[in-house]
Structure formats: structure tokens, C-alpha cells
Tab-separated table of C-alpha atoms in Angstrom:
chain	number	residue	atom	x	y	z
A	51	MET	CA	113.877	81.434	101.972
A	52	THR	CA	114.831	79.518	98.836
A	53	ARG	CA	113.703	80.340	95.315
A	54	ALA	CA	111.508	77.234	95.261
A	55	GLU	CA	109.858	78.236	98.553
A	56	LEU	CA	109.211	81.732	97.243
A	57	PHE	CA	107.586	80.397	94.063
A	58	SER	CA	105.513	78.013	96.182
A	59	GLN	CA	104.130	80.983	98.112
A	60	ILE	CA	103.311	82.752	94.859
A	61	GLN	CA	101.398	79.698	93.672
A	62	GLN	CA	99.560	79.172	96.960
A	63	LYS	CA	98.402	82.779	97.217
A	64	SER	CA	98.029	83.439	93.467
A	65	SER	CA	99.967	86.596	94.179
A	66	PHE	CA	103.347	88.189	93.610
A	67	LEU	CA	102.566	91.223	95.760
A	68	CYS	CA	105.186	92.893	97.923
A	69	VAL	CA	103.823	95.435	100.393
A	70	GLY	CA	106.220	98.270	101.114
A	71	LEU	CA	106.228	99.452	104.713
A	72	ASP	CA	107.093	103.182	104.645
A	73	PRO	CA	105.699	104.393	107.980
A	74	ASP	CA	105.899	108.191	108.014
A	75	LEU	CA	104.821	109.832	111.278
A	76	GLU	CA	103.463	112.760	109.266
A	77	LYS	CA	101.246	110.499	107.148
A	78	ILE	CA	99.981	107.739	109.414
A	79	PRO	CA	96.510	108.164	110.945
A	80	LYS	CA	96.578	110.785	113.691
A	81	HIS	CA	94.835	108.601	116.259
A	82	LEU	CA	97.921	106.342	116.347
A	83	LEU	CA	100.213	109.141	117.515
A	84	SER	CA	98.988	108.783	121.093
A	85	GLU	CA	100.204	105.176	121.278
A	86	SER	CA	103.568	104.253	122.807
A	87	ASP	CA	104.934	103.031	119.459
A	88	PRO	CA	102.800	104.474	116.650
A	89	ILE	CA	105.103	103.193	113.883
A	90	PHE	CA	104.822	99.624	115.112
A	91	SER	CA	101.065	99.911	115.681
A	92	PHE	CA	100.621	101.178	112.122
A	93	CYS	CA	102.765	98.458	110.514
A	94	LYS	CA	101.259	95.709	112.658
A	95	ALA	CA	97.744	96.593	111.562
A	96	ILE	CA	98.809	96.741	107.903
A	97	VAL	CA	100.529	93.351	108.095
A	98	GLU	CA	97.621	91.698	109.887
A	99	GLU	CA	95.123	92.843	107.243
A	100	THR	CA	97.258	92.254	104.118
A	101	ALA	CA	99.158	89.042	104.934
A	102	ASP	CA	96.672	86.863	103.048
A	103	PHE	CA	97.495	88.692	99.815
A	104	ALA	CA	101.215	89.441	100.147
A	105	VAL	CA	104.169	87.140	99.508
A	106	ALA	CA	106.702	89.767	100.652
A	107	TYR	CA	107.053	92.789	102.911
A	108	LYS	CA	109.628	95.508	102.281
A	109	PRO	CA	110.312	97.788	105.243
A	110	ASN	CA	112.031	100.946	104.012
A	111	ILE	CA	114.823	101.225	106.561
A	112	ALA	CA	115.066	105.027	106.332
A	113	PHE	CA	111.642	105.484	107.907
A	114	PHE	CA	112.796	103.525	110.947
A	115	GLU	CA	116.407	104.645	111.359
A	116	ALA	CA	115.333	108.303	111.122
A	117	LEU	CA	113.766	107.790	114.554
A	118	GLY	CA	117.017	106.647	116.144
A	119	PRO	CA	117.212	103.727	118.607
A	120	LYS	CA	113.428	103.638	119.056
A	121	GLY	CA	113.002	103.254	115.314
A	122	TRP	CA	115.310	100.250	115.231
A	123	GLU	CA	113.303	98.714	118.073
A	124	SER	CA	110.109	99.297	116.099
A	125	LEU	CA	111.646	97.638	113.040
A	126	GLN	CA	112.618	94.552	115.011
A	127	LYS	CA	109.113	94.282	116.432
A	128	VAL	CA	107.629	94.581	112.934
A	129	LEU	CA	109.868	91.780	111.689
A	130	GLU	CA	108.742	89.531	114.512
A	131	ILE	CA	105.056	89.805	113.610
A	132	ILE	CA	105.505	89.137	109.879
A	133	PRO	CA	104.531	85.489	109.227
A	134	LYS	CA	107.618	83.308	108.745
A	135	ASP	CA	106.480	82.054	105.345
A	136	ILE	CA	106.439	85.598	103.921
A	137	PHE	CA	109.612	86.927	102.289
A	138	THR	CA	111.189	89.958	103.994
A	139	ILE	CA	113.194	92.653	102.236
A	140	ALA	CA	115.385	95.200	104.001
A	141	ASP	CA	115.127	98.172	101.662
A	142	ALA	CA	118.417	99.599	102.875
A	143	LYS	CA	120.308	100.157	99.591
A	144	ARG	CA	123.654	99.471	101.197
A	145	GLY	CA	126.809	99.385	99.089
A	146	ASP	CA	130.239	99.628	100.704
A	147	ILE	CA	133.375	97.482	100.590
A	148	GLY	CA	135.300	94.985	102.710
A	149	ASN	CA	134.511	94.634	106.390
A	150	THR	CA	131.851	97.338	106.154
A	151	SER	CA	129.753	95.234	103.764
A	152	LYS	CA	130.310	92.157	105.910
A	153	LEU	CA	128.969	93.998	108.935
A	154	TYR	CA	125.982	95.357	107.030
A	155	ALA	CA	125.250	91.778	105.960
A	156	LYS	CA	125.608	90.538	109.522
A	157	ALA	CA	123.299	93.280	110.808
A	158	PHE	CA	120.463	92.560	108.403
A	159	PHE	CA	120.870	88.810	107.890
A	160	GLU	CA	121.954	87.615	111.348
A	161	THR	CA	120.967	90.241	113.911
A	162	MET	CA	117.604	91.098	112.332
A	163	ASP	CA	117.148	87.968	110.195
A	164	PHE	CA	115.835	89.564	106.995
A	165	ASP	CA	115.586	87.264	103.976
A	166	SER	CA	117.064	89.854	101.635
A	167	ILE	CA	118.530	93.330	101.292
A	168	THR	CA	118.671	95.898	98.507
A	169	VAL	CA	122.251	96.725	97.493
A	170	ALA	CA	123.728	99.450	95.280
A	171	PRO	CA	126.310	98.033	92.820
A	172	TYR	CA	128.346	101.176	92.112
A	173	MET	CA	131.439	99.988	94.029
A	174	GLY	CA	131.530	96.618	92.296
A	175	ALA	CA	132.018	93.004	93.335
A	176	ASP	CA	133.662	93.584	96.718
A	177	SER	CA	130.673	95.645	97.839
A	178	VAL	CA	128.181	92.926	96.873
A	179	SER	CA	129.935	89.583	97.456
A	180	PRO	CA	129.880	89.687	101.293
A	181	PHE	CA	126.067	89.673	101.199
A	182	LEU	CA	126.058	86.633	98.909
A	183	GLU	CA	127.985	84.495	101.392
A	184	PHE	CA	124.924	83.904	103.595
A	185	GLN	CA	122.951	80.688	103.078
A	186	ASN	CA	119.372	81.179	101.804
A	187	LYS	CA	119.706	84.962	101.900
A	188	TRP	CA	119.298	87.259	98.926
A	189	VAL	CA	120.870	90.343	97.398
A	190	ILE	CA	118.442	92.529	95.468
A	191	LEU	CA	120.704	94.611	93.246
A	192	LEU	CA	119.687	98.003	91.884
A	193	ALA	CA	119.639	97.613	88.093
A	194	LEU	CA	117.088	99.835	86.347
A	195	THR	CA	115.197	101.981	88.818
A	196	SER	CA	111.977	103.965	88.455
A	197	ASN	CA	113.063	107.314	89.912
A	198	ALA	CA	113.355	110.465	87.798
A	199	GLY	CA	117.133	110.654	88.088
A	200	SER	CA	117.784	107.054	87.079
A	201	SER	CA	118.762	108.103	83.558
A	202	ASP	CA	121.621	110.235	84.911
A	203	PHE	CA	123.834	107.129	84.998
A	204	GLN	CA	121.859	103.959	84.260
A	205	LEU	CA	121.160	104.750	80.596
A	206	ILE	CA	124.613	106.112	79.732
A	207	GLU	CA	125.971	104.112	76.801
A	208	ASP	CA	129.516	102.844	76.320
A	209	LYS	CA	131.383	103.004	72.996
A	210	ALA	CA	129.537	99.930	71.783
A	211	GLY	CA	126.171	101.517	72.590
A	212	LYS	CA	125.448	99.357	75.642
A	213	PRO	CA	123.643	101.146	78.505
A	214	LEU	CA	125.300	100.973	81.908
A	215	TYR	CA	122.374	99.085	83.471
A	216	GLN	CA	122.927	96.243	81.000
A	217	SER	CA	126.602	96.005	81.979
A	218	VAL	CA	125.549	95.877	85.644
A	219	LEU	CA	123.132	93.035	84.888
A	220	GLU	CA	125.692	91.031	82.927
A	221	LYS	CA	128.628	91.510	85.300
A	222	SER	CA	126.686	90.856	88.499
A	223	GLN	CA	125.573	87.446	87.253
A	224	GLU	CA	129.204	86.405	87.671
A	225	TRP	CA	128.822	87.046	91.419
A	226	GLY	CA	125.482	85.426	92.205
A	227	THR	CA	122.888	83.060	90.784
A	228	PRO	CA	119.092	83.030	90.367
A	229	GLU	CA	119.073	81.329	93.793
A	230	ASN	CA	120.486	84.315	95.694
A	231	LEU	CA	120.453	87.364	93.405
A	232	MET	CA	117.470	89.480	92.340
A	233	PHE	CA	117.328	92.780	90.491
A	234	VAL	CA	115.388	95.985	91.088
A	235	VAL	CA	113.638	96.904	87.832
A	236	GLY	CA	111.246	99.847	87.834
A	237	ALA	CA	107.698	99.374	86.562
A	238	THR	CA	107.653	102.794	84.924
A	239	ARG	CA	110.212	101.581	82.380
A	240	GLY	CA	107.626	99.514	80.489
A	241	GLU	CA	109.188	97.686	77.576
A	242	LEU	CA	112.683	98.035	79.083
A	243	ILE	CA	111.633	95.331	81.553
A	244	GLY	CA	111.642	93.019	78.543
A	245	GLU	CA	115.232	94.006	77.754
A	246	VAL	CA	116.234	93.200	81.326
A	247	ARG	CA	114.451	89.852	81.126
A	248	LYS	CA	116.460	88.914	78.021
A	249	ILE	CA	119.696	89.486	79.949
A	250	ALA	CA	118.524	87.824	83.181
A	251	PRO	CA	115.959	85.190	82.108
A	252	GLN	CA	115.842	83.208	85.370
A	253	HIS	CA	116.285	85.852	88.054
A	254	PHE	CA	113.543	87.348	90.182
A	255	PHE	CA	112.856	91.072	89.760
A	256	LEU	CA	111.691	93.382	92.532
A	257	VAL	CA	109.496	95.863	90.686
A	258	PRO	CA	108.624	99.196	92.323
A	259	GLY	CA	106.575	101.877	90.625
A	260	VAL	CA	103.166	100.193	90.309
A	261	GLY	CA	100.365	102.269	91.783
A	262	ALA	CA	101.307	105.724	93.052
A	263	GLN	CA	104.175	106.018	90.537
A	264	GLY	CA	101.968	105.060	87.599
A	265	GLY	CA	103.474	101.749	86.483
A	266	SER	CA	101.226	99.195	84.762
A	267	LEU	CA	100.914	95.781	86.389
A	268	SER	CA	99.797	94.160	83.139
A	269	GLU	CA	102.838	95.546	81.295
A	270	VAL	CA	105.159	94.345	84.046
A	271	ALA	CA	103.744	90.821	83.703
A	272	LYS	CA	103.783	90.947	79.905
A	273	TYR	CA	107.443	91.880	79.699
A	274	GLY	CA	108.829	90.459	82.921
A	275	MET	CA	107.144	87.212	83.917
A	276	ASN	CA	109.066	83.948	83.450
A	277	SER	CA	108.250	80.274	84.093
A	278	THR	CA	108.476	80.688	87.884
A	279	CYS	CA	106.776	84.100	87.845
A	280	GLY	CA	110.081	85.846	88.528
A	281	LEU	CA	108.389	88.968	89.846
A	282	LEU	CA	107.795	90.641	93.179
A	283	VAL	CA	105.740	93.746	92.459
A	284	ASN	CA	105.885	96.313	95.222
A	285	SER	CA	103.155	98.714	96.245
A	286	SER	CA	103.752	101.017	99.187
A	287	ARG	CA	101.764	104.258	99.337
A	288	GLY	CA	98.874	102.893	97.281
A	289	ILE	CA	98.205	100.293	99.965
A	290	ILE	CA	99.402	101.592	103.307
A	291	TYR	CA	97.978	105.116	102.847
A	292	ALA	CA	94.709	104.085	101.196
A	293	SER	CA	93.037	105.802	104.155
A	294	LYS	CA	94.239	108.119	106.898
A	295	GLU	CA	91.256	107.388	109.109
A	296	LYS	CA	90.628	104.647	111.657
A	297	ASP	CA	89.738	102.269	108.831
A	298	PHE	CA	93.264	102.536	107.364
A	299	ALA	CA	94.077	98.841	107.776
A	300	ILE	CA	90.792	97.703	106.202
A	301	ALA	CA	91.383	100.129	103.324
A	302	ALA	CA	94.887	98.681	102.914
A	303	LYS	CA	93.430	95.184	102.823
A	304	ARG	CA	90.978	96.233	100.132
A	305	GLU	CA	93.737	97.693	97.934
A	306	ALA	CA	95.977	94.666	98.452
A	307	GLN	CA	93.135	92.352	97.477
A	308	VAL	CA	92.475	94.322	94.283
A	309	LEU	CA	96.103	93.898	93.245
A	310	GLN	CA	96.146	90.224	94.234
A	311	GLU	CA	93.074	89.519	92.130
A	312	GLU	CA	94.681	91.180	89.110
A	313	MET	CA	97.853	89.195	89.764
A	314	LYS	CA	95.856	85.969	89.916
A	315	GLY	CA	94.528	86.650	86.459
A	316	LEU	CA	97.989	87.412	85.108
A	317	LEU	CA	99.440	84.241	86.622
A	318	GLU	CA	96.681	82.204	85.010
A	319	LYS	CA	97.276	83.952	81.692
A	320	TYR	CA	101.023	83.450	81.537
A	321	LEU	CA	101.634	80.326	83.643
A	322	GLY	CA	98.341	78.472	83.203
């Protein structure tokens, strides 16, 4: 999917919602456990009820690969039922060098046909560049994350007082463009999103941390939105685990719609 196509979806749906698919066998409704593939059944129901409000889905690969070969089969089946005009993100956080990165890219971009993949930048250009060689595919680079330990490295300052995350943002723009490179920027960082936007004015941001982690959607839009929206705001637990009963998919739809309606208002406010 191209950047223009992604923005077109945002405009058509008045939404920049990404639904995270984190299917945990210990958390999904118990009545699904008797089915032959409970993970797929859970994700399928979520996708069917939320697709009108979402412009992206982000399967968290760990929840699938933890189940071994059957989990990979479930993941492939989930991908096949996601509408083709919705952006797909492999939340895999890969980050290795040379042929290893090339094979990771081949696995997620060719074999499974994801639109994008999250990548850790710690090993530098040769761990990221192989992913950027694929036409109309995206790298979503970890920049400023929302987890508690993010400050262990990301906020360390060099001798000039520049935090490491800012160096990552600046250097990585030598490798990719706003047409194939996004950045992960956590919603719980508030005004720091504005600092990231100054460094990367045209790039899309994948923003986790809204909802269960306490991030503010209005603050994300205030500090992060650009002329083509430039945001994919992810909600996982707040949507997919809105209910643990048989109405779980309807509850997910309701939560997705609430976010989409707030997003519509923010798009009208900032983009007209």
C-alpha cells in the first residue's frame, strides 16, 4: 500500500485507527476454546465487526508464534480475511543484519504478504535496509516507545545534549523516505510527540499507548498530526478485550466506533 492509498483510506473512513490483534488463549472468551482454531475464530470475529472503523490491523506476532506451527497457520488465515484495502502491520520487532534481515523481509513481505513490519534499529543501517528494498512495503522503526523501560536507552543524551531517539530519527531518514518508513512513537510521551514531529515532519507515526496504557488521543493529534494525518493510532486490549463474553465482537465494535468518532472530530479540527 502506498502513502497516498493509506491517506485515502483515512479520509474515506474518517479514521486513523489501528486495531492490535493480541490473541491470548488465557484472555479470549472461554466458549471459543472448544473450537478447532480458537485464535483464528477470535481474530476473525474482531476483524469482521471492526473493519468499518479501522484503517490498519497489527497482529502481534508473539501471540501466534508462541503456539508453534499451528499459530503460524492461524496468522496466515487471519491475514487472508483482512480486507485488502486495510493496511497490515507485522508487529514482529525484527532487527538483525545481512542475509538474516533479508530472510525476515522475505518471510513477512513475500510469504505472508504483510504491508509493513516493525523493526528495531539498534544494529543500524544493515539491519533495516533489506526491508526497505521491497516495493510498496513499509518499515515501522522503533523510535520513542511507550513502555516503562524506554528511558533506559532512548532518552540517553550525547555530549551535545541530544537524546538517542532523536539521533535514531535523524539517521534513519537517510535510509528511507516518507513513502516507505514510519516511526513508532508512544502516546504516553505527550508533548515529546511534537519533538518527533519536528524531526520527521512528513512521516507516518504508529502510536501505541492510547487506551489501556493511558495515552490521550487528543494530545496525540495535537502534537503529531500533519497535512496527511500522519498517524496510525493503535488500540489493542481496549478493543479486543472489551468483553470476555459471547458478545466480545460486538463490544469490540462499540469501542472501535467510539475511537473512530473521536478521530473524525480531530481530523475535521486539524485538516478541515
